[in-house]
Coordinates of C-alpha atoms and ligand atoms in Angstrom, one line a residue:
X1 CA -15.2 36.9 7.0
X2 CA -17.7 38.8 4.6
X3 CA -17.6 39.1 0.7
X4 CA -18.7 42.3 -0.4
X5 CA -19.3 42.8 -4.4
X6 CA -20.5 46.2 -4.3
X7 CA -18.6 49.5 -4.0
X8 CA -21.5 51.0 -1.7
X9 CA -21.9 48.3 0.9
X10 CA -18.0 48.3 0.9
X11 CA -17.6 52.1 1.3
X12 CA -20.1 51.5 4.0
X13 CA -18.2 49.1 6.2
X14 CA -15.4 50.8 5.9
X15 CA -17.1 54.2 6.7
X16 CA -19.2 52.0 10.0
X17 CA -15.3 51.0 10.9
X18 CA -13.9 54.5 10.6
X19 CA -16.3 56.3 13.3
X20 CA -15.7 53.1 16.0
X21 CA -12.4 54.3 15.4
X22 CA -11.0 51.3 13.6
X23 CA -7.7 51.2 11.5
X24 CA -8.3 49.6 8.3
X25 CA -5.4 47.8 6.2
X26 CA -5.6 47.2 2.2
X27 CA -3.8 44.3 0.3
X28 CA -4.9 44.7 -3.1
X29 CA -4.8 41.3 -5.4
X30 CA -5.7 40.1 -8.5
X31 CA -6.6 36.7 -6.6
X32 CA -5.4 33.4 -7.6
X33 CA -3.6 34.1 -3.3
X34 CA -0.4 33.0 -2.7
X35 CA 2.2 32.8 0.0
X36 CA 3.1 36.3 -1.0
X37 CA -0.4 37.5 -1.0
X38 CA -0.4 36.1 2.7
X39 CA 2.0 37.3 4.2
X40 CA 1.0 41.2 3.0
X41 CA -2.3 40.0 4.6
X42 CA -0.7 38.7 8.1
X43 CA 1.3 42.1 7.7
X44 CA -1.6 43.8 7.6
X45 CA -3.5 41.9 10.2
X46 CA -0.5 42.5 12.8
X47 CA -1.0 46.5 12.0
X48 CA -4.3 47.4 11.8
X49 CA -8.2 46.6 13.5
X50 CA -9.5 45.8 9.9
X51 CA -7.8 43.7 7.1
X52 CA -9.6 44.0 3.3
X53 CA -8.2 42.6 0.3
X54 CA -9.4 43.1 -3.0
X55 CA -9.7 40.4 -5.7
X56 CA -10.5 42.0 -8.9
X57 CA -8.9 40.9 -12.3
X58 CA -8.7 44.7 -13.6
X59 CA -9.0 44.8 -17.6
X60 CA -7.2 48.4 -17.6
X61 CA -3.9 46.8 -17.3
X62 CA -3.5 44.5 -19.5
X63 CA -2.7 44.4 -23.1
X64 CA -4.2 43.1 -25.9
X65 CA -2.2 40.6 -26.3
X66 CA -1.8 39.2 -22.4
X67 CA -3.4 37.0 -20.3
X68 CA -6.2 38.5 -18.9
X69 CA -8.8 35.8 -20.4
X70 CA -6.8 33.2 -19.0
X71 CA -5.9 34.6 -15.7
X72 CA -6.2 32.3 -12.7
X73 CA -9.4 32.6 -10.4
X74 CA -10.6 30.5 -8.0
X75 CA -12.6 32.6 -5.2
X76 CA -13.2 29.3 -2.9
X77 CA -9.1 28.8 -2.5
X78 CA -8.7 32.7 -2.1
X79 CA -11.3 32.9 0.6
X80 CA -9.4 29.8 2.4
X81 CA -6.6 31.7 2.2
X82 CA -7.4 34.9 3.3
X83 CA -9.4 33.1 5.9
X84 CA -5.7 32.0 7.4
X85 CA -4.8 35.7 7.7
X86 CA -8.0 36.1 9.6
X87 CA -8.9 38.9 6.8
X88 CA -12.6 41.0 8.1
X89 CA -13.4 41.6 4.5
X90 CA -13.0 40.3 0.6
X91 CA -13.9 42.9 -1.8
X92 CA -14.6 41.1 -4.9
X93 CA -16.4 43.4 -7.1
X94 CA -17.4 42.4 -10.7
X95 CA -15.9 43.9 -13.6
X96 CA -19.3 46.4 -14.3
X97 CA -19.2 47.5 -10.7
X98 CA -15.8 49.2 -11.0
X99 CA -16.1 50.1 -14.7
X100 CA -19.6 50.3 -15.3
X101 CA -18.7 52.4 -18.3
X102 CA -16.0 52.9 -20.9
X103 CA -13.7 54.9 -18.6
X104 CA -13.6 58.4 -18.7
X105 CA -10.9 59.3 -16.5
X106 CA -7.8 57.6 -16.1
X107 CA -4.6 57.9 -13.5
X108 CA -1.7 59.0 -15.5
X109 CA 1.7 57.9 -14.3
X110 CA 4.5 60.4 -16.4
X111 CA 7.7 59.0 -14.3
X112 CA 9.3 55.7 -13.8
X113 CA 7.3 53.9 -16.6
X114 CA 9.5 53.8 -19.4
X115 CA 11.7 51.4 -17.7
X116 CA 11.7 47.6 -16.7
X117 CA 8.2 46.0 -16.9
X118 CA 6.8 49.7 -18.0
X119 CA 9.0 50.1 -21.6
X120 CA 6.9 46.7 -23.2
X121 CA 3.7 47.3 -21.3
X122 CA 1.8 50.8 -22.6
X123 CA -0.4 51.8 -20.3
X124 CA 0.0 49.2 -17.8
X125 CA 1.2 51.3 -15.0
X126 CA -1.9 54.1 -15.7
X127 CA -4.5 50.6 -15.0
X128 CA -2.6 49.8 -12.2
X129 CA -2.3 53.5 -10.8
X130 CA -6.3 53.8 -12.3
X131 CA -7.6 50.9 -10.2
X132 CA -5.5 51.3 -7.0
X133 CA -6.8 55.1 -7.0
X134 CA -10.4 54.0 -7.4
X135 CA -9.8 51.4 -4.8
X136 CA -8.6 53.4 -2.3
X137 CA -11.6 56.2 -2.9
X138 CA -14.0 53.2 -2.2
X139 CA -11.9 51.8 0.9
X140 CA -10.1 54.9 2.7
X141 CA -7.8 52.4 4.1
X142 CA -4.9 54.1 6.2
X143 CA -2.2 51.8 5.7
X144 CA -2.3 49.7 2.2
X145 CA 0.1 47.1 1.3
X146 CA 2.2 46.0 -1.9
X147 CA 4.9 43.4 -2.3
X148 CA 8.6 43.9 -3.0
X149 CA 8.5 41.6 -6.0
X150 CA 6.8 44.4 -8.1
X151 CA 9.0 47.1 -7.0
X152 CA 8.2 49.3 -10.1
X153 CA 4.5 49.0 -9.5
X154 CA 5.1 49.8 -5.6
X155 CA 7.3 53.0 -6.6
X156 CA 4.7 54.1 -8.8
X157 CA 2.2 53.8 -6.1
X158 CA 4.3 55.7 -3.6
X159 CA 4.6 58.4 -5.5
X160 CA 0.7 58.6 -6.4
X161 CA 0.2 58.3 -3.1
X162 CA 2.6 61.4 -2.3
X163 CA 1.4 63.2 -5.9
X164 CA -2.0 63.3 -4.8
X165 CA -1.5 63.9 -0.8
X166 CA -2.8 61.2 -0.3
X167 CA -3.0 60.4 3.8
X168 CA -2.6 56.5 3.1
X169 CA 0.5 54.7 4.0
X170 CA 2.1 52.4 1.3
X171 CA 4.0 49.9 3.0
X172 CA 6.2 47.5 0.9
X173 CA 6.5 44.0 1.9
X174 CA 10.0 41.4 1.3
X175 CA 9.6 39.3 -1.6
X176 CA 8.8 35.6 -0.6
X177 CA 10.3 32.6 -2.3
X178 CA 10.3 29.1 -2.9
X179 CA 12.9 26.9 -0.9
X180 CA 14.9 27.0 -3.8
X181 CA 15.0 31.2 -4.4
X182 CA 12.0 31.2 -7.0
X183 CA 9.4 34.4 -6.2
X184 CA 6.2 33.1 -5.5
X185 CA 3.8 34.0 -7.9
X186 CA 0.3 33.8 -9.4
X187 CA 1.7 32.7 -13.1
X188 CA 4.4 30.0 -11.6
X189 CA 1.7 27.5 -12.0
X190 CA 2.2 28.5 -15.8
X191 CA 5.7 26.7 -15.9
X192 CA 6.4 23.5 -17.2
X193 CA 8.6 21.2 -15.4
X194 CA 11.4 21.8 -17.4
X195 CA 10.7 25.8 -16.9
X196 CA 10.2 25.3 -13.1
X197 CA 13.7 23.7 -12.8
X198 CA 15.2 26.9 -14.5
X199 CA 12.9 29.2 -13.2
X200 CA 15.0 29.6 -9.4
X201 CA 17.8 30.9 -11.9
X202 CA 16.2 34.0 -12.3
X203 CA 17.0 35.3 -9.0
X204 CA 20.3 33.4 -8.5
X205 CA 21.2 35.6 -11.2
X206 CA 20.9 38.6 -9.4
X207 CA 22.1 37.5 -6.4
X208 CA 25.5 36.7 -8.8
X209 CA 25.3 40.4 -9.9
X210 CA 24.4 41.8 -6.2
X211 CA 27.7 40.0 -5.1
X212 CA 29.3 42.3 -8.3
X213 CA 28.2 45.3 -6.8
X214 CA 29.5 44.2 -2.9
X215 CA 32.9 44.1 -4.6
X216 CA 32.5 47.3 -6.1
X217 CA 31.3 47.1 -9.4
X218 CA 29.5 50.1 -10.3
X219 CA 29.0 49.9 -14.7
X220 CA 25.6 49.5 -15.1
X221 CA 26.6 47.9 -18.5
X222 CA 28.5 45.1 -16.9
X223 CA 26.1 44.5 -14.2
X224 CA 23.4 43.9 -16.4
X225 CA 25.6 41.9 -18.3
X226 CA 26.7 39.4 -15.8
X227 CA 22.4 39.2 -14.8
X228 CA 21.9 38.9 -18.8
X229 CA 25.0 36.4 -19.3
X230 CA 23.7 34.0 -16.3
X231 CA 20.0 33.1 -17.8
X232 CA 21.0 33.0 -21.1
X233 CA 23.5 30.4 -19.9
X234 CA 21.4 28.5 -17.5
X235 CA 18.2 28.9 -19.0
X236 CA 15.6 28.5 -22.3
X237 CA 13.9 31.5 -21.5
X238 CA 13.4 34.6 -23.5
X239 CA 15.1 37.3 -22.2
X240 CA 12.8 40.7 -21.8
X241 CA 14.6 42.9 -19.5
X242 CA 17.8 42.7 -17.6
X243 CA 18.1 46.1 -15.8
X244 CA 19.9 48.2 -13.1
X245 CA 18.6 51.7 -12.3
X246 CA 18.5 53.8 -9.0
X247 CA 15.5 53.1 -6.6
X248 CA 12.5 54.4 -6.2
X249 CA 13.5 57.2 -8.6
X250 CA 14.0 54.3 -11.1
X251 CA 16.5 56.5 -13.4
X252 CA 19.8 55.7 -14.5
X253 CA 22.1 55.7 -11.2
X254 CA 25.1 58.5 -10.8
X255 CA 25.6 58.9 -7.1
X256 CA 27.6 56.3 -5.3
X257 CA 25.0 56.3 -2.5
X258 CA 21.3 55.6 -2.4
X259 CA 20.1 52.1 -3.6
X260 CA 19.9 50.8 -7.0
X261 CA 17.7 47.8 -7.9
X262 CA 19.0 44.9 -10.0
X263 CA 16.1 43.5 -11.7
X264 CA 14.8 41.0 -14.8
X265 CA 12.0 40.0 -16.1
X266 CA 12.1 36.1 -18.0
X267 CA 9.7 34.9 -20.7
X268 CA 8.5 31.4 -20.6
X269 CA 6.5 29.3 -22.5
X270 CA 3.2 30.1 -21.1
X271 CA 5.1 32.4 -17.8
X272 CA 6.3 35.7 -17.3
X273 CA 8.5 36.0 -14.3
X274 CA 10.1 39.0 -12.7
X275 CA 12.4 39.3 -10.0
X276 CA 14.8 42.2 -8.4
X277 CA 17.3 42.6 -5.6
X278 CA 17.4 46.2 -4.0
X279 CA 20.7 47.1 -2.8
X280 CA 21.7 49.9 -0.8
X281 CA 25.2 51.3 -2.0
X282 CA 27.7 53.3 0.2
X283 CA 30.7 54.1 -1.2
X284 CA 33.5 51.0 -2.1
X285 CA 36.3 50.7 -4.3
X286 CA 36.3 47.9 -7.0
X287 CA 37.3 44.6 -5.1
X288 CA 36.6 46.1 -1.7
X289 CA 33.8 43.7 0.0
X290 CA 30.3 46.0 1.0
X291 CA 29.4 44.3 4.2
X292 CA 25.8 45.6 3.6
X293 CA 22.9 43.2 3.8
X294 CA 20.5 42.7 0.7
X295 CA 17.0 44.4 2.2
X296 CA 15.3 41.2 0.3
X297 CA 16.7 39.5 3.0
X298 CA 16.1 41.2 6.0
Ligands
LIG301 O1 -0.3 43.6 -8.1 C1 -1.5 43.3 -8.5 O2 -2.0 42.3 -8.2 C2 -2.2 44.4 -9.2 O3 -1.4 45.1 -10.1 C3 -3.0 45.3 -8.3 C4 -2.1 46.2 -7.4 C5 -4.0 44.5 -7.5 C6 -3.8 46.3 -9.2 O4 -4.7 45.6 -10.0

């Protein structure tokens, strides 16, 4: 496995795999590689003749007030993992190789951001959709990969992806969890042992609500009630979002088919979680049981 640090040398392999006729697959991280992160890189490996994954900490999405200083890294442990997935390449560029100047262009995303994580993070979504653009210019991958667990940031992506014809495939990955229902994560090691106890109640209580909508429940209102109702009852945290919405359109939901994600995000001490459940709805009438399977599970 190489490290690359520079956007030529990378564009370079990447070019070198292109005319052996290699397929090359993307994860894109933020390092601090977890079981999540591995499992979008043994997707990946499965899928295509190259595997990169990025680790770069990008400074365009985060707000002033967040945790970029503070944000985990440790490029030893990520190498060992991405070792395990038997990745070709690490692109790990410093922060001056990708912006080497105030930036003078930016992706901006107009639809799907003034929602869940997008409504208290300005900007967020145009860093992410900034820095996933740039990465895919320097990698040309043809298949790139995203997890479930950040379903907005994977919708906004798709629809870059299709806004800009671009002829990569986004491929969304099952969110992976702890034994006890907590998402993996790179900030769980943020939660205090208190916090971690409560933290698995996060996506019980959308599983409670996804059982709502089985049985017909179609209010929005009292869906994101009974998520809403369930942490403040079971847990300390401070509540920023408890939302239902259609998916990947990620606008309030009117038809009766589709899917619709149920999704929160909790505030920790020192943690930000989010979770969501996508569910796809056919037609039931209150207390009728949908004997459709939750695609987190599958
Ligand atoms: O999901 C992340 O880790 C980041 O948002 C991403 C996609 C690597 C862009 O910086």
């Amino acid at each position: 496995m190489m490290i690359i640090t520079r956007a030529s040398a990378m564009r370079k392999k990447t070019e070198e795999w292109k005319q052996q006729g290699c397929s090359t697959g993307f994860v894109p991280t933020m390092g601090a590689l977890h079981g999540g992160h591995l499992s979008l890189m043994n997707e990946a490996r499965q899928k295509n003749d190259k595997v990169v994954v990025s680790i770069f900490v990008n400074p365009l999405q985060f707000g002033a007030d967040e945790d970029y200083d503070t944000y985990p890294k440790n490029i030893e442990a990520d190498a060992e993992t991405a070792g395990m997935a038997n990745v070709d390449v690490i692109f790990a560029p410093p922060v001056d190789e990708l912006y080497p100047r105030p930036v003078r262009t930016i992706v901006h995303v107009e639809k799907g951001v003034q929602v869940l994580c997008g409504r208290n993070r300005p900007g967020h979504f145009d860093g992410v959709a900034t820095v996933v653009m740039k990465l895919f210019q320097i990698i040309h991958p043809d298949n790139a990969y995203f997890g479930r667990k950040d379903a907005q940031q994977a919708a906004v992506v798709q629809n870059m992806a299709d806004d800009f014809n671009l002829s990569i495939d986004i491929v969304t990955c099952r969110t992976i969890r702890e034994t006890d229902g907590l998402a993996v994560s790179s900030r769980n090691i943020y939660l205090t042992e208190k916090e971690r106890k409560q933290a698995p109640q996060l996506y019980k209580s959308l599983l409670t609500a996804e059982e709502k909508v089985h049985q017909g429940e179609r209010d929005v209102s009292v869906l994101e009630k009974v998520i809403h109702n369930s942490l403040v009852n079971h847990t300390d945290a401070e509540i920023d979002y408890a939302e239902v919405l259609a998916y990947p359109e990620l606008e309030t939901f009117s038809s009766s088919s589709g899917q619709i994600i149920l999704a929160a995000a909790i505030r920790f001490s020192k943690a930000r979680l989010i979770d969501n459940i996508i569910v796809p709805l056919r037609d039931t009438k209150k207390g009728e049981k949908q004997d459709v399977p939750d695609l987190d599970e599958i």
